[in-house]
Short mmCIF file of C-alpha atoms in Angstrom, two decimals:
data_model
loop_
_atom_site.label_atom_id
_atom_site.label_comp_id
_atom_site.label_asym_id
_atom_site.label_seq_id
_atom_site.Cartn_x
_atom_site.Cartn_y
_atom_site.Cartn_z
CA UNK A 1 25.98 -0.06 -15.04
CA UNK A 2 27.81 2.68 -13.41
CA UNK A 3 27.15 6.29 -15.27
CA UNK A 4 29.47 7.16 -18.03
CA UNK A 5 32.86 9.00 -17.14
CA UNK A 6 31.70 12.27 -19.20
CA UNK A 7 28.71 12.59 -16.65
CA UNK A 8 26.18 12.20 -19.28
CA UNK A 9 23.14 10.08 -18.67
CA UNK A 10 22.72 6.32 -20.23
CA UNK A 11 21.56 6.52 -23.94
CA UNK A 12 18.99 4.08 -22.84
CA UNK A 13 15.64 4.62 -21.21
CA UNK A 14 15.61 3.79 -16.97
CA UNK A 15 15.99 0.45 -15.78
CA UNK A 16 15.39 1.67 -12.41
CA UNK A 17 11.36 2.47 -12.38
CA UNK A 18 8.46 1.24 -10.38
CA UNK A 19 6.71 -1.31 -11.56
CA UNK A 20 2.68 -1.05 -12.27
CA UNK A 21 1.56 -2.94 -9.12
CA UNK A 22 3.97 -1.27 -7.16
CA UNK A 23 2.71 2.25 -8.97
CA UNK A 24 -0.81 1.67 -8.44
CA UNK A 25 -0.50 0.11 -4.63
CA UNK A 26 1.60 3.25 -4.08
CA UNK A 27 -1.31 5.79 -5.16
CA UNK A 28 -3.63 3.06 -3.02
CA UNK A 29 -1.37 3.81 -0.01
CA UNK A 30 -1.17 7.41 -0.62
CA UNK A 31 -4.68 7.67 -0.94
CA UNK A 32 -4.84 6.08 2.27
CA UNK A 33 -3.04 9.26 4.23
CA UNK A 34 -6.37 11.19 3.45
CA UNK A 35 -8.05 8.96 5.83
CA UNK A 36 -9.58 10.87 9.05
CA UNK A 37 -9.76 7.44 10.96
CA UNK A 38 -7.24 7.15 13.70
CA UNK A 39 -6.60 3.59 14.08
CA UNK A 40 -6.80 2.11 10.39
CA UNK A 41 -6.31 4.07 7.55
CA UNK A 42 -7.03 2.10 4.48
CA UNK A 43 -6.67 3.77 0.71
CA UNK A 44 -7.92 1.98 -2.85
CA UNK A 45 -7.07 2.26 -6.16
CA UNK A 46 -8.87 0.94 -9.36
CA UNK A 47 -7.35 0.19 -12.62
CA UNK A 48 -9.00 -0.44 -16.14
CA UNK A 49 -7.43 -2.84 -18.43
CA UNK A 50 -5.32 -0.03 -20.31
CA UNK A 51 -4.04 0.62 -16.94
CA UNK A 52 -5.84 3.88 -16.34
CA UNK A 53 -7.05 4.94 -13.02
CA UNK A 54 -11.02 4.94 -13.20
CA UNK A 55 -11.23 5.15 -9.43
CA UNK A 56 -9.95 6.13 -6.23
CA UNK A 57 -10.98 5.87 -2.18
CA UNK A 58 -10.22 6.09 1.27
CA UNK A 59 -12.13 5.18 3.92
CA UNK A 60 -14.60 7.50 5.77
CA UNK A 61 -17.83 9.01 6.70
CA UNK A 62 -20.03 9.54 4.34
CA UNK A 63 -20.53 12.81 1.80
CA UNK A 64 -22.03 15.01 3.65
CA UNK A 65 -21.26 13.90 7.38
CA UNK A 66 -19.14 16.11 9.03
CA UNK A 67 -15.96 14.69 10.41
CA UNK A 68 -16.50 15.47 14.40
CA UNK A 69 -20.48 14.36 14.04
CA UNK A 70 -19.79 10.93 14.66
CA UNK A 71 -17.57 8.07 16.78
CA UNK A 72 -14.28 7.14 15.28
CA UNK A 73 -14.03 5.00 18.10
CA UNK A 74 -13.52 0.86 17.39
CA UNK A 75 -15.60 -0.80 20.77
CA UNK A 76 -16.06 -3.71 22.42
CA UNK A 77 -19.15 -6.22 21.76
CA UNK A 78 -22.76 -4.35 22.59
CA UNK A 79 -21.22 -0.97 21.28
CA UNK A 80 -22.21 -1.46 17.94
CA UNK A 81 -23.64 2.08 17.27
CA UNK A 82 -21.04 3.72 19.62
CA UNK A 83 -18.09 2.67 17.13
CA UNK A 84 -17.28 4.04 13.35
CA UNK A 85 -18.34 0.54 12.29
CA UNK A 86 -21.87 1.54 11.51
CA UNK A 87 -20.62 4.56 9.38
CA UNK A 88 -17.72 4.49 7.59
CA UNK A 89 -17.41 3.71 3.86
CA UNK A 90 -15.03 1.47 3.52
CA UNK A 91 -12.07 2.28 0.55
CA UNK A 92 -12.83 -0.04 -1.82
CA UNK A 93 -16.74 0.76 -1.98
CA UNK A 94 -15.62 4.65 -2.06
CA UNK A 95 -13.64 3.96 -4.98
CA UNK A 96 -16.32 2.87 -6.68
CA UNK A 97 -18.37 5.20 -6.31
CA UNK A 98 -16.24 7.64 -7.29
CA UNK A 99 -15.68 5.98 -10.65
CA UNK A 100 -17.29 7.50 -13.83
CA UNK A 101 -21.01 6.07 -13.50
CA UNK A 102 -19.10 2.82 -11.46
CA UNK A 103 -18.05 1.49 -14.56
CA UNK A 104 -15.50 -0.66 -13.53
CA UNK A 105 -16.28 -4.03 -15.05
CA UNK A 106 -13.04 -6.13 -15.50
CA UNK A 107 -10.92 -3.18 -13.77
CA UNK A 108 -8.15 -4.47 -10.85
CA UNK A 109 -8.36 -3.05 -7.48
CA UNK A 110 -5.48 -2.23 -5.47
CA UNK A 111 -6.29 -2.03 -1.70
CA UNK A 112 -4.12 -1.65 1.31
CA UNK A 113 -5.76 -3.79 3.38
CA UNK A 114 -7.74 -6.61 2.47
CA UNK A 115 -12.02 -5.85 1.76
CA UNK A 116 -14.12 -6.94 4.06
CA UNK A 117 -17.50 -8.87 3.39
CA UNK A 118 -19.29 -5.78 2.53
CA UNK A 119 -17.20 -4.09 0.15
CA UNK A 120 -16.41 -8.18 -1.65
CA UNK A 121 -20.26 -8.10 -2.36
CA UNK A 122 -19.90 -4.87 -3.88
CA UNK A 123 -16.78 -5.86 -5.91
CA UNK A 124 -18.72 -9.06 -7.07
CA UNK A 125 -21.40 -6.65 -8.07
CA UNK A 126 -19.54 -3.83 -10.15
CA UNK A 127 -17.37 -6.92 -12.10
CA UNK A 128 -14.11 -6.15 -11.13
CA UNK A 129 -12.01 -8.90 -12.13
CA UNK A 130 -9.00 -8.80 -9.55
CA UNK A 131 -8.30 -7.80 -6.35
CA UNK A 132 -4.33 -7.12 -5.03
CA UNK A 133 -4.28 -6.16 -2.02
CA UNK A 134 -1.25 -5.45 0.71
CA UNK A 135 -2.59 -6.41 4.24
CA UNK A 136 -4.43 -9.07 5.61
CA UNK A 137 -4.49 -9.16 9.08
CA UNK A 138 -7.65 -9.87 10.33
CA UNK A 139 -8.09 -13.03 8.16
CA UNK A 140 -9.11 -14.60 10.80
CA UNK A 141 -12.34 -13.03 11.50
CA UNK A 142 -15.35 -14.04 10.29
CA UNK A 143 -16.21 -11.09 8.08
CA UNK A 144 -12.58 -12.13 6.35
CA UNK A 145 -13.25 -15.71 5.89
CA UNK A 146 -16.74 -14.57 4.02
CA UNK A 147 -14.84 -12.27 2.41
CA UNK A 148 -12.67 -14.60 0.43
CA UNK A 149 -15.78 -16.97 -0.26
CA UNK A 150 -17.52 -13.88 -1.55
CA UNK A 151 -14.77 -13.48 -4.11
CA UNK A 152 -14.14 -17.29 -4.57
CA UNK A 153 -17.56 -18.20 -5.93
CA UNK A 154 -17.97 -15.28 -7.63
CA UNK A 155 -15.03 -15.87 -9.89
CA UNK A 156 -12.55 -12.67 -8.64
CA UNK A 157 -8.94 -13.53 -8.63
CA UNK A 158 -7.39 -12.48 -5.79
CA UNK A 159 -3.25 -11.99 -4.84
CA UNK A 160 -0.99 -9.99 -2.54
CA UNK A 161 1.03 -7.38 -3.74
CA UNK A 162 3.64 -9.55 -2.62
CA UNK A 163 2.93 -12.64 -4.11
CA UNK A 164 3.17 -10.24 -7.57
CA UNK A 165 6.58 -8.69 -6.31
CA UNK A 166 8.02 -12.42 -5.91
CA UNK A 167 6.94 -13.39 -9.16
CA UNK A 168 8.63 -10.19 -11.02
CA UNK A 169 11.63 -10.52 -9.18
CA UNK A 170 12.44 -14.49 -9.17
CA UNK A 171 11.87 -14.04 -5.27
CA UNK A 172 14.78 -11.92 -5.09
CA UNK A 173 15.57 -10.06 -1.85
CA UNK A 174 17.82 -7.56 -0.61
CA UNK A 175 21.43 -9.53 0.41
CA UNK A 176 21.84 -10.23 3.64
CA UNK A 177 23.74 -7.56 5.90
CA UNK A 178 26.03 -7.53 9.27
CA UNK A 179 24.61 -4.52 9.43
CA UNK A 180 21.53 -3.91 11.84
CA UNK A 181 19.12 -2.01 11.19
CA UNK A 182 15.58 -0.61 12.77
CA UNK A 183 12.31 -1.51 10.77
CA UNK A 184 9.75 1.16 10.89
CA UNK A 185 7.01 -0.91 12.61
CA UNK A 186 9.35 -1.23 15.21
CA UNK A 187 10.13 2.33 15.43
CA UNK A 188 6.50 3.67 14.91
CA UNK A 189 4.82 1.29 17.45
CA UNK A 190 7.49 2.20 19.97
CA UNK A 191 7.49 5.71 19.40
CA UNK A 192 11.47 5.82 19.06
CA UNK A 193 13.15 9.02 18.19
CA UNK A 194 14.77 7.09 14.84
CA UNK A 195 14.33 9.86 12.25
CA UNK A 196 13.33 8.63 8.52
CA UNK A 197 16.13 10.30 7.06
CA UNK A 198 18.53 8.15 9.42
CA UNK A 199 16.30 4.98 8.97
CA UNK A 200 16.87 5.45 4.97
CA UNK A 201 20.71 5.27 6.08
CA UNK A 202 21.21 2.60 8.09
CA UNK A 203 18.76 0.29 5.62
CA UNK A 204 21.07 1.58 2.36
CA UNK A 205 24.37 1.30 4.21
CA UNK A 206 22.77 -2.22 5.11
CA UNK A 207 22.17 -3.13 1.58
CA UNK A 208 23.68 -0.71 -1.13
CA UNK A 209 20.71 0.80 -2.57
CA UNK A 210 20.76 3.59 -4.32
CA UNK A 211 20.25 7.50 -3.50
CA UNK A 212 16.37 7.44 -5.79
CA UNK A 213 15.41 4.90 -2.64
CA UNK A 214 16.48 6.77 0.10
CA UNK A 215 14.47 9.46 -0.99
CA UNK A 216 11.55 7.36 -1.13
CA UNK A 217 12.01 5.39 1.92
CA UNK A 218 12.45 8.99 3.90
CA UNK A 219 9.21 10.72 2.50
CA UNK A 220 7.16 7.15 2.53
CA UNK A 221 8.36 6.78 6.76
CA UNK A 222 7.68 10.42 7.68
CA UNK A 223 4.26 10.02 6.28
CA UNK A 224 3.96 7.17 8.15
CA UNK A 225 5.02 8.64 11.58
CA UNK A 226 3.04 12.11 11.12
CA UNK A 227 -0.75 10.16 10.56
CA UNK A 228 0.39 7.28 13.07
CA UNK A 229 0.12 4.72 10.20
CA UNK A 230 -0.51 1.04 11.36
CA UNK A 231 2.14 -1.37 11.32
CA UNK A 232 1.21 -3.14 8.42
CA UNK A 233 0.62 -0.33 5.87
CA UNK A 234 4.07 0.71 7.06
CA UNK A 235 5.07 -2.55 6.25
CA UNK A 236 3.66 -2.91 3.04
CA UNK A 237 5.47 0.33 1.57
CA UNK A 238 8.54 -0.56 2.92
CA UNK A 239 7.96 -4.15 0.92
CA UNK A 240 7.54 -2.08 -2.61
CA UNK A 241 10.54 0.17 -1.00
CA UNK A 242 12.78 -2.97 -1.05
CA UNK A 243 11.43 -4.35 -4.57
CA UNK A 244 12.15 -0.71 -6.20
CA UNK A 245 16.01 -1.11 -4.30
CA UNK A 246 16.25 -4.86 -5.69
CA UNK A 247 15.63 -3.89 -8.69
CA UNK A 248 18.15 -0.67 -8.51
CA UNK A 249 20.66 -2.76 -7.29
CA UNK A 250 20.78 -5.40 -10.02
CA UNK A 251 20.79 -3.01 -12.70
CA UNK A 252 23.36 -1.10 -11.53
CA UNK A 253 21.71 2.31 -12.21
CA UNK A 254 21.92 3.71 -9.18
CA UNK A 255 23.92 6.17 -7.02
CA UNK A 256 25.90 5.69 -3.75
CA UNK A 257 24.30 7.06 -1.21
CA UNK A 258 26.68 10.05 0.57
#
């Protein structure tokens, strides 16, 4: 509904807000920026069943390990102990740990990329009931495939954050536009000049969100181009971008964007 002619906000409480996934994958993705890994920077976020946050993680060396001591370097077969592989903590293990005395029996955790064997037999371990998780693009490697046995048998549902945003939204998307417009993996793998502020723009002139979105969309892509994000995490907060617009856009709470 467009805002009343006085000026004055709606009576009502906000239509317009972020959903819980979305919330909780954001603070995941966020957490994810205080990553030291160059290549894949992955964050985690767990969530009791009151929806409190009971943990949080990133991953990287261990406590203790100074950044520079040791490779951050992925390798080729034989390297083994020349690569990070050997000694990074992954996200989703760090955010256990860093949970009050790992209590997180029946909590959800949010992950930007999909755990790996190791951290699954760790989930399977500390009882958390759900995983949601944004991407999953090396499903087809082997540590992957255990992965998702790992949390088959031992009873963890799993789903992708957007798998939850098409159920909330009736599998809604944005309308379609003559309009076209540059998507931020494209700009950040190609190093193009594209600003965020003018990528916000062209994607709201493209679809009619509202002026709360751009905002989002311009912090959320300059974050991504100053720590070199990868293409999916880029692509994953641009997905909960478009479900926070969708959902602007049907209520009619928003503002033109000038």
């Amino acid at each position: 509904m467009p805002p009343p002619k006085n000026g004055r906000p709606p009576a009502g409480p906000r239509s317009d807000f972020l959903g819980w996934d979305e919330y909780f994958m954001g603070i995941a993705c966020l957490s994810s920026f205080r990553s030291k890994d160059p290549r894949t920077k992955v964050g985690a976020c767990i969530v009791d069943p009151m929806r409190r946050i009971v943990g949080i993680g990133y991953n990287g060396f261990p406590q203790g390990c100074p950044d520079d001591s040791l490779p951050w370097t992925g390798g080729e077969e034989g390297e083994w102990l020349s690569t990070k592989y050997p000694y990074v903590v992954p996200a989703a293990i760090n955010a256990i740990l860093n949970s009050p005395h790992n209590q997180v029996e029946n909590c959800v955790l949010y992950t930007t990329l999909f755990p790996n064997d190791e951290c699954c037999k760790m989930i399977v371990q500390a009882g958390i009931s759900r995983v949601v998780y944004g991407d999953d693009k090396y499903h087809h490697r082997d540590a992957w495939v255990a992965a998702r046995r790992i949390l088959d048998v031992g009873g963890v549902e799993v789903m992708s954050l957007k798998e939850l945003l098409d159920k909330d939204h009736g599998k809604v998307r944005p309308k379609a536009s003559s309009v076209k417009t540059k998507t931020p993996d494209a700009d950040l793998q190609s190093g193009g000049a594209t600003s965020s502020t003018s990528l916000a723009k062209e994607v709201m002139l493209a679809s009619g969100w509202g002026i709360a979105t751009a905002i989002i969309t311009h912090v959320g892509l300059t974050l991504a181009q100053k720590s070199g994000m990868v293409a999916g995490q880029s692509q994953l907060m641009l997905d909960m971008q478009r479900a926070l617009f969708e959902r602007t856009r049907q209520t009619g709470t928003s503002l033109p964007f000038h």
